[in-house]
Amino acid sequence: MKDAQERAAVLAQALPFLRRYAGDTIVVKYGGHAMVDDSLSNAFGHDIALLKLVGVNPVVVHGGGPQISAMLTRLQIPSTFVDGLRVTDAAMVDVIEMVLAGKVNKQVAGLINQAGALAVGISGKDGGLITARRLRRTVRDADSLIEQVLDLGFVGEPVRIDPRVLYALSGSGLIPVVAPVGIGEKGETYNINADTAAGAIAGAVHATRLLMLTDVPGVLDENGELIPELTAEEARRGIASGMISGGMIPKVETCLEAVRAGAKAAVILDGRVPHACLLELFTEAGPGTLIRGE
């Protein structure tokens, strides 16, 4: 009886949060450790199913870097990276699309379906969801200081999001699960960073929250302590001062772009914590850093 009472108390405490997010769209970027640990991935599937069943409209955007690397190794196709982005030629992009939009996409949708909700796997090419262009990076030569353009091949960045397919699925009681593959103006396929794709989608649908599951606790201050919340201006100052550095910079920049484009807030969330999404949305003790707009 005591166990049952404690569970009832938890549900009662969640009621204000359930009201807050009822009918809202939440975009979740799913990747990292949460995607390869069986217990965490099963918990994730149940969490997303629960969100839909209590009246929230989740949209899941997933990565798949380890799965892509495993398939390329199996096919004896070498990979090279520039600033964390996989240089992608025409042959490789076919393999990436096969892995992301095929095996991984259906596995993620399956986790949610097994938990009792109805998820549909799509890619950014479906319904014209993500129109992309070739992403180019520049590098400055240390001696001459001349900037050179790096051609990353079929690595893309979103230029337009058409969310109608997401609205159609969500409005029909389904959960969209999106593989970050986009289509160019001439029909070419682009491999898009999952963080970038999730941020662009969150902005386009004016999501109440973008939840970015990562393998770190969130943004840390100079003393290594978690920062629970930042304004957009504080986040920009943190990057300029060097407090936010390394791999955290692109994640924070993705959050900033999402809130600039229309999302109400974005959260860099520790996906190694079981039920991280539910903790963030339905309690006061979310395990991450929330970034708000101006």
mmCIF file of C-alpha atoms in Angstrom:
data_model
loop_
_atom_site.group_PDB
_atom_site.id
_atom_site.type_symbol
_atom_site.label_atom_id
_atom_site.label_comp_id
_atom_site.label_asym_id
_atom_site.label_seq_id
_atom_site.Cartn_x
_atom_site.Cartn_y
_atom_site.Cartn_z
ATOM 1 C CA MET A 1 0.000 0.000 0.000
ATOM 2 C CA LYS A 2 2.830 2.409 0.853
ATOM 3 C CA ASP A 3 4.379 1.777 -2.569
ATOM 4 C CA ALA A 4 1.070 2.507 -4.279
ATOM 5 C CA GLN A 5 0.597 5.707 -2.268
ATOM 6 C CA GLU A 6 4.056 6.950 -3.248
ATOM 7 C CA ARG A 7 3.312 6.329 -6.914
ATOM 8 C CA ALA A 8 -0.022 8.134 -6.601
ATOM 9 C CA ALA A 9 1.753 11.084 -4.982
ATOM 10 C CA VAL A 10 4.219 11.264 -7.886
ATOM 11 C CA LEU A 11 1.350 11.291 -10.388
ATOM 12 C CA ALA A 12 -0.434 14.038 -8.443
ATOM 13 C CA GLN A 13 2.719 16.163 -8.384
ATOM 14 C CA ALA A 14 3.032 15.789 -12.159
ATOM 15 C CA LEU A 15 -0.464 17.177 -12.821
ATOM 16 C CA PRO A 16 0.552 20.869 -13.187
ATOM 17 C CA PHE A 17 3.238 19.873 -15.684
ATOM 18 C CA LEU A 18 0.815 17.670 -17.637
ATOM 19 C CA ARG A 19 -1.495 20.668 -17.944
ATOM 20 C CA ARG A 20 1.399 22.909 -19.002
ATOM 21 C CA TYR A 21 2.416 20.744 -21.954
ATOM 22 C CA ALA A 22 -0.978 19.343 -23.031
ATOM 23 C CA GLY A 23 -1.327 19.769 -26.797
ATOM 24 C CA ASP A 24 2.200 21.133 -27.188
ATOM 25 C CA THR A 25 4.869 19.885 -29.579
ATOM 26 C CA ILE A 26 8.116 18.589 -28.078
ATOM 27 C CA VAL A 27 11.028 17.782 -30.405
ATOM 28 C CA VAL A 28 13.452 15.195 -29.025
ATOM 29 C CA LYS A 29 16.887 14.585 -30.501
ATOM 30 C CA TYR A 30 17.707 10.947 -29.694
ATOM 31 C CA GLY A 31 21.286 9.745 -29.819
ATOM 32 C CA GLY A 32 24.430 9.033 -27.860
ATOM 33 C CA HIS A 33 24.562 6.513 -25.009
ATOM 34 C CA ALA A 34 20.782 6.490 -24.664
ATOM 35 C CA MET A 35 20.590 4.954 -28.108
ATOM 36 C CA VAL A 36 23.018 2.058 -27.626
ATOM 37 C CA ASP A 37 22.235 1.023 -24.048
ATOM 38 C CA ASP A 38 19.336 -1.463 -24.081
ATOM 39 C CA SER A 39 17.831 -0.413 -20.759
ATOM 40 C CA LEU A 40 18.019 3.288 -21.656
ATOM 41 C CA SER A 41 16.609 2.752 -25.142
ATOM 42 C CA ASN A 42 13.666 0.763 -23.801
ATOM 43 C CA ALA A 43 13.016 3.469 -21.193
ATOM 44 C CA PHE A 44 13.172 6.067 -23.971
ATOM 45 C CA GLY A 45 10.533 4.223 -26.003
ATOM 46 C CA HIS A 46 8.210 4.107 -22.992
ATOM 47 C CA ASP A 47 8.810 7.792 -22.204
ATOM 48 C CA ILE A 48 7.918 8.926 -25.736
ATOM 49 C CA ALA A 49 4.839 6.696 -25.748
ATOM 50 C CA LEU A 50 3.766 8.150 -22.404
ATOM 51 C CA LEU A 51 4.135 11.714 -23.696
ATOM 52 C CA LYS A 52 1.733 10.980 -26.543
ATOM 53 C CA LEU A 53 -0.742 9.188 -24.293
ATOM 54 C CA VAL A 54 -0.952 12.159 -21.877
ATOM 55 C CA GLY A 55 -1.641 14.663 -24.676
ATOM 56 C CA VAL A 56 1.830 15.879 -25.701
ATOM 57 C CA ASN A 57 2.876 15.711 -29.360
ATOM 58 C CA PRO A 58 6.457 14.399 -29.509
ATOM 59 C CA VAL A 59 8.581 14.462 -32.660
ATOM 60 C CA VAL A 60 11.723 12.309 -32.491
ATOM 61 C CA VAL A 61 14.827 13.052 -34.593
ATOM 62 C CA HIS A 62 17.511 10.386 -34.238
ATOM 63 C CA GLY A 63 21.177 10.004 -35.022
ATOM 64 C CA GLY A 64 23.037 6.828 -35.893
ATOM 65 C CA GLY A 65 26.769 7.506 -36.109
ATOM 66 C CA PRO A 66 27.943 4.225 -34.518
ATOM 67 C CA GLN A 67 25.587 2.190 -36.704
ATOM 68 C CA ILE A 68 26.828 3.982 -39.834
ATOM 69 C CA SER A 69 30.456 3.409 -38.844
ATOM 70 C CA ALA A 70 29.782 -0.290 -38.250
ATOM 71 C CA MET A 71 28.172 -0.702 -41.675
ATOM 72 C CA LEU A 72 30.947 1.208 -43.474
ATOM 73 C CA THR A 73 33.551 -0.956 -41.731
ATOM 74 C CA ARG A 74 31.648 -4.063 -42.728
ATOM 75 C CA LEU A 75 31.611 -2.871 -46.356
ATOM 76 C CA GLN A 76 35.294 -1.850 -46.112
ATOM 77 C CA ILE A 77 34.529 1.790 -46.911
ATOM 78 C CA PRO A 78 36.958 4.129 -45.082
ATOM 79 C CA SER A 79 35.657 7.194 -43.214
ATOM 80 C CA THR A 80 37.290 10.537 -42.569
ATOM 81 C CA PHE A 81 35.972 13.332 -40.335
ATOM 82 C CA VAL A 82 36.342 17.114 -40.357
ATOM 83 C CA ASP A 83 35.174 18.954 -37.228
ATOM 84 C CA GLY A 84 33.137 15.900 -36.240
ATOM 85 C CA LEU A 85 31.399 15.692 -39.640
ATOM 86 C CA ARG A 86 31.802 12.596 -41.787
ATOM 87 C CA VAL A 87 33.093 13.410 -45.287
ATOM 88 C CA THR A 88 30.486 11.787 -47.498
ATOM 89 C CA ASP A 89 30.909 10.813 -51.147
ATOM 90 C CA ALA A 90 28.162 9.569 -53.483
ATOM 91 C CA ALA A 91 28.667 5.895 -52.632
ATOM 92 C CA MET A 92 28.797 6.565 -48.901
ATOM 93 C CA VAL A 93 25.619 8.644 -48.845
ATOM 94 C CA ASP A 94 23.682 5.651 -50.187
ATOM 95 C CA VAL A 95 24.945 3.534 -47.288
ATOM 96 C CA ILE A 96 24.179 6.299 -44.779
ATOM 97 C CA GLU A 97 20.633 6.661 -46.074
ATOM 98 C CA MET A 98 20.154 2.897 -45.936
ATOM 99 C CA VAL A 99 21.291 2.765 -42.301
ATOM 100 C CA LEU A 100 19.602 5.935 -41.015
ATOM 101 C CA ALA A 101 16.307 5.830 -42.923
ATOM 102 C CA GLY A 102 16.150 2.047 -42.881
ATOM 103 C CA LYS A 103 17.455 -0.022 -40.004
ATOM 104 C CA VAL A 104 17.919 2.661 -37.317
ATOM 105 C CA ASN A 105 14.737 4.573 -38.136
ATOM 106 C CA LYS A 106 12.576 1.481 -37.883
ATOM 107 C CA GLN A 107 14.304 0.327 -34.690
ATOM 108 C CA VAL A 108 13.530 3.647 -32.983
ATOM 109 C CA ALA A 109 9.929 3.611 -34.168
ATOM 110 C CA GLY A 110 9.689 0.008 -32.985
ATOM 111 C CA LEU A 111 10.759 0.939 -29.452
ATOM 112 C CA ILE A 112 7.845 3.350 -29.227
ATOM 113 C CA ASN A 113 5.376 0.959 -30.820
ATOM 114 C CA GLN A 114 6.338 -1.781 -28.373
ATOM 115 C CA ALA A 115 5.631 0.633 -25.522
ATOM 116 C CA GLY A 116 2.024 1.046 -26.621
ATOM 117 C CA ALA A 117 1.939 4.147 -28.841
ATOM 118 C CA LEU A 118 1.957 4.355 -32.643
ATOM 119 C CA ALA A 119 5.141 5.709 -34.240
ATOM 120 C CA VAL A 120 5.872 6.130 -37.954
ATOM 121 C CA GLY A 121 9.430 6.280 -39.273
ATOM 122 C CA ILE A 122 10.159 8.807 -42.015
ATOM 123 C CA SER A 123 13.201 10.619 -43.357
ATOM 124 C CA GLY A 124 13.677 14.292 -44.095
ATOM 125 C CA LYS A 125 13.098 13.472 -47.765
ATOM 126 C CA ASP A 126 9.507 12.360 -47.114
ATOM 127 C CA GLY A 127 6.881 14.991 -47.827
ATOM 128 C CA GLY A 128 9.634 17.502 -48.569
ATOM 129 C CA LEU A 129 10.270 17.776 -44.834
ATOM 130 C CA ILE A 130 13.932 18.891 -45.067
ATOM 131 C CA THR A 131 15.268 20.684 -48.117
ATOM 132 C CA ALA A 132 19.040 20.860 -47.785
ATOM 133 C CA ARG A 133 22.107 22.274 -49.447
ATOM 134 C CA ARG A 134 25.746 21.246 -49.376
ATOM 135 C CA LEU A 135 27.500 22.281 -46.171
ATOM 136 C CA ARG A 136 30.881 23.864 -46.648
ATOM 137 C CA ARG A 137 33.451 24.593 -43.969
ATOM 138 C CA THR A 138 36.497 26.802 -44.217
ATOM 139 C CA VAL A 139 39.880 26.279 -42.629
ATOM 140 C CA ARG A 140 42.613 28.917 -42.227
ATOM 141 C CA ASP A 141 46.161 27.931 -43.138
ATOM 142 C CA ALA A 142 48.361 28.552 -40.084
ATOM 143 C CA ASP A 143 51.234 29.991 -42.133
ATOM 144 C CA SER A 144 49.594 31.969 -44.944
ATOM 145 C CA LEU A 145 46.346 32.731 -43.047
ATOM 146 C CA ILE A 146 44.523 32.034 -46.304
ATOM 147 C CA GLU A 147 41.102 30.451 -45.840
ATOM 148 C CA GLN A 148 40.400 27.321 -47.839
ATOM 149 C CA VAL A 149 36.970 25.817 -48.479
ATOM 150 C CA LEU A 150 36.637 22.190 -47.394
ATOM 151 C CA ASP A 151 34.341 20.089 -49.547
ATOM 152 C CA LEU A 152 32.586 17.592 -47.264
ATOM 153 C CA GLY A 153 30.714 15.969 -50.126
ATOM 154 C CA PHE A 154 27.073 15.132 -49.475
ATOM 155 C CA VAL A 155 26.991 16.557 -45.962
ATOM 156 C CA GLY A 156 24.090 18.964 -45.859
ATOM 157 C CA GLU A 157 22.442 21.685 -43.829
ATOM 158 C CA PRO A 158 18.718 22.469 -43.797
ATOM 159 C CA VAL A 159 17.596 25.477 -45.825
ATOM 160 C CA ARG A 160 13.847 24.892 -45.575
ATOM 161 C CA ILE A 161 11.586 22.837 -43.318
ATOM 162 C CA ASP A 162 8.073 21.939 -44.509
ATOM 163 C CA PRO A 163 6.394 20.513 -41.386
ATOM 164 C CA ARG A 164 3.104 19.494 -43.022
ATOM 165 C CA VAL A 165 3.950 15.792 -42.894
ATOM 166 C CA LEU A 166 4.696 16.136 -39.156
ATOM 167 C CA TYR A 167 1.379 17.887 -38.521
ATOM 168 C CA ALA A 168 -0.479 15.246 -40.523
ATOM 169 C CA LEU A 169 1.045 12.397 -38.517
ATOM 170 C CA SER A 170 0.702 14.069 -35.117
ATOM 171 C CA GLY A 171 -2.871 15.090 -35.864
ATOM 172 C CA SER A 172 -3.701 11.477 -36.654
ATOM 173 C CA GLY A 173 -2.451 10.266 -33.274
ATOM 174 C CA LEU A 174 0.928 9.115 -34.616
ATOM 175 C CA ILE A 175 4.456 9.950 -33.486
ATOM 176 C CA PRO A 176 6.865 11.008 -36.258
ATOM 177 C CA VAL A 177 10.346 9.506 -36.016
ATOM 178 C CA VAL A 178 12.673 11.370 -38.368
ATOM 179 C CA ALA A 179 15.946 10.186 -39.906
ATOM 180 C CA PRO A 180 18.186 13.237 -40.601
ATOM 181 C CA VAL A 181 18.472 12.797 -44.349
ATOM 182 C CA GLY A 182 17.533 15.758 -46.549
ATOM 183 C CA ILE A 183 16.910 16.369 -50.218
ATOM 184 C CA GLY A 184 18.564 18.983 -52.418
ATOM 185 C CA GLU A 185 16.935 21.230 -54.998
ATOM 186 C CA LYS A 186 18.017 18.797 -57.749
ATOM 187 C CA GLY A 187 16.918 15.682 -55.878
ATOM 188 C CA GLU A 188 20.309 14.806 -54.387
ATOM 189 C CA THR A 189 20.487 13.184 -50.954
ATOM 190 C CA TYR A 190 22.270 14.878 -48.044
ATOM 191 C CA ASN A 191 23.463 13.488 -44.736
ATOM 192 C CA ILE A 192 22.579 16.034 -42.016
ATOM 193 C CA ASN A 193 23.860 16.197 -38.461
ATOM 194 C CA ALA A 194 21.021 15.013 -36.208
ATOM 195 C CA ASP A 195 21.424 17.929 -33.763
ATOM 196 C CA THR A 196 21.163 20.399 -36.639
ATOM 197 C CA ALA A 197 18.108 18.673 -38.121
ATOM 198 C CA ALA A 198 16.344 18.551 -34.745
ATOM 199 C CA GLY A 199 17.044 22.231 -34.095
ATOM 200 C CA ALA A 200 15.724 23.274 -37.505
ATOM 201 C CA ILE A 201 12.560 21.197 -37.064
ATOM 202 C CA ALA A 202 11.988 22.527 -33.529
ATOM 203 C CA GLY A 203 12.181 26.086 -34.791
ATOM 204 C CA ALA A 204 9.877 25.428 -37.748
ATOM 205 C CA VAL A 205 7.117 23.830 -35.633
ATOM 206 C CA HIS A 206 7.529 26.402 -32.816
ATOM 207 C CA ALA A 207 8.150 23.589 -30.361
ATOM 208 C CA THR A 208 7.578 24.302 -26.689
ATOM 209 C CA ARG A 209 10.788 22.384 -26.002
ATOM 210 C CA LEU A 210 13.702 20.974 -27.949
ATOM 211 C CA LEU A 211 15.204 18.182 -25.842
ATOM 212 C CA MET A 212 18.718 17.249 -26.982
ATOM 213 C CA LEU A 213 19.838 13.980 -25.405
ATOM 214 C CA THR A 214 23.623 13.976 -25.025
ATOM 215 C CA ASP A 215 26.336 12.117 -23.129
ATOM 216 C CA VAL A 216 27.134 15.054 -20.820
ATOM 217 C CA PRO A 217 25.238 16.542 -17.855
ATOM 218 C CA GLY A 218 24.643 19.858 -19.662
ATOM 219 C CA VAL A 219 26.501 23.170 -19.748
ATOM 220 C CA LEU A 220 29.026 23.449 -16.917
ATOM 221 C CA ASP A 221 30.443 26.610 -15.351
ATOM 222 C CA GLU A 222 34.125 27.353 -14.642
ATOM 223 C CA ASN A 223 33.947 25.177 -11.505
ATOM 224 C CA GLY A 224 32.486 22.201 -13.331
ATOM 225 C CA GLU A 225 29.025 22.760 -11.850
ATOM 226 C CA LEU A 226 25.878 22.285 -13.926
ATOM 227 C CA ILE A 227 24.179 25.495 -15.054
ATOM 228 C CA PRO A 228 20.420 24.797 -14.851
ATOM 229 C CA GLU A 229 19.314 27.676 -17.097
ATOM 230 C CA LEU A 230 20.754 30.249 -19.494
ATOM 231 C CA THR A 231 19.250 33.047 -21.521
ATOM 232 C CA ALA A 232 20.295 33.247 -25.163
ATOM 233 C CA GLU A 233 22.482 36.241 -24.361
ATOM 234 C CA GLU A 234 24.160 34.439 -21.456
ATOM 235 C CA ALA A 235 24.834 31.445 -23.714
ATOM 236 C CA ARG A 236 26.450 33.680 -26.348
ATOM 237 C CA ARG A 237 28.603 35.324 -23.689
ATOM 238 C CA GLY A 238 29.607 31.886 -22.417
ATOM 239 C CA ILE A 239 30.859 30.925 -25.876
ATOM 240 C CA ALA A 240 32.729 34.224 -26.305
ATOM 241 C CA SER A 241 34.402 33.916 -22.886
ATOM 242 C CA GLY A 242 35.450 30.299 -23.426
ATOM 243 C CA MET A 243 33.320 28.942 -20.582
ATOM 244 C CA ILE A 244 31.399 27.005 -23.241
ATOM 245 C CA SER A 245 34.000 25.239 -25.350
ATOM 246 C CA GLY A 246 34.809 22.206 -27.495
ATOM 247 C CA GLY A 247 31.955 19.942 -28.526
ATOM 248 C CA MET A 248 29.488 21.863 -26.374
ATOM 249 C CA ILE A 249 29.690 24.911 -28.676
ATOM 250 C CA PRO A 250 27.797 23.396 -31.656
ATOM 251 C CA LYS A 251 25.148 21.984 -29.310
ATOM 252 C CA VAL A 252 24.565 25.370 -27.693
ATOM 253 C CA GLU A 253 24.592 27.065 -31.102
ATOM 254 C CA THR A 254 21.939 24.592 -32.292
ATOM 255 C CA CYS A 255 19.791 25.492 -29.264
ATOM 256 C CA LEU A 256 20.277 29.199 -29.949
ATOM 257 C CA GLU A 257 19.259 28.774 -33.578
ATOM 258 C CA ALA A 258 16.175 26.751 -32.557
ATOM 259 C CA VAL A 259 14.926 29.431 -30.150
ATOM 260 C CA ARG A 260 15.766 32.168 -32.661
ATOM 261 C CA ALA A 261 13.681 30.353 -35.288
ATOM 262 C CA GLY A 262 10.628 29.863 -33.083
ATOM 263 C CA ALA A 263 11.122 27.223 -30.379
ATOM 264 C CA LYS A 264 10.237 28.486 -26.902
ATOM 265 C CA ALA A 265 13.231 26.852 -25.221
ATOM 266 C CA ALA A 266 15.856 24.165 -25.755
ATOM 267 C CA VAL A 267 17.417 21.798 -23.229
ATOM 268 C CA ILE A 268 20.792 20.057 -23.408
ATOM 269 C CA LEU A 269 19.872 16.944 -21.486
ATOM 270 C CA ASP A 270 21.895 14.094 -19.985
ATOM 271 C CA GLY A 271 20.580 11.082 -21.890
ATOM 272 C CA ARG A 272 22.499 8.712 -19.605
ATOM 273 C CA VAL A 273 19.939 9.445 -16.884
ATOM 274 C CA PRO A 274 16.981 7.020 -17.114
ATOM 275 C CA HIS A 275 13.713 8.776 -18.038
ATOM 276 C CA ALA A 276 15.579 12.055 -18.655
ATOM 277 C CA CYS A 277 12.767 13.414 -20.846
ATOM 278 C CA LEU A 278 10.110 12.828 -18.188
ATOM 279 C CA LEU A 279 12.315 14.297 -15.461
ATOM 280 C CA GLU A 280 12.846 17.425 -17.534
ATOM 281 C CA LEU A 281 9.211 17.963 -18.471
ATOM 282 C CA PHE A 282 7.288 16.751 -15.433
ATOM 283 C CA THR A 283 9.482 17.632 -12.436
ATOM 284 C CA GLU A 284 11.430 20.611 -11.123
ATOM 285 C CA ALA A 285 14.682 18.631 -11.211
ATOM 286 C CA GLY A 286 15.460 18.301 -14.906
ATOM 287 C CA PRO A 287 18.941 16.825 -15.514
ATOM 288 C CA GLY A 288 20.252 19.408 -17.987
ATOM 289 C CA THR A 289 20.645 23.037 -19.049
ATOM 290 C CA LEU A 290 17.657 24.970 -20.383
ATOM 291 C CA ILE A 291 18.321 27.768 -22.891
ATOM 292 C CA ARG A 292 15.592 30.354 -23.373
ATOM 293 C CA GLY A 293 15.128 32.986 -26.051
ATOM 294 C CA GLU A 294 15.436 36.710 -25.423
#
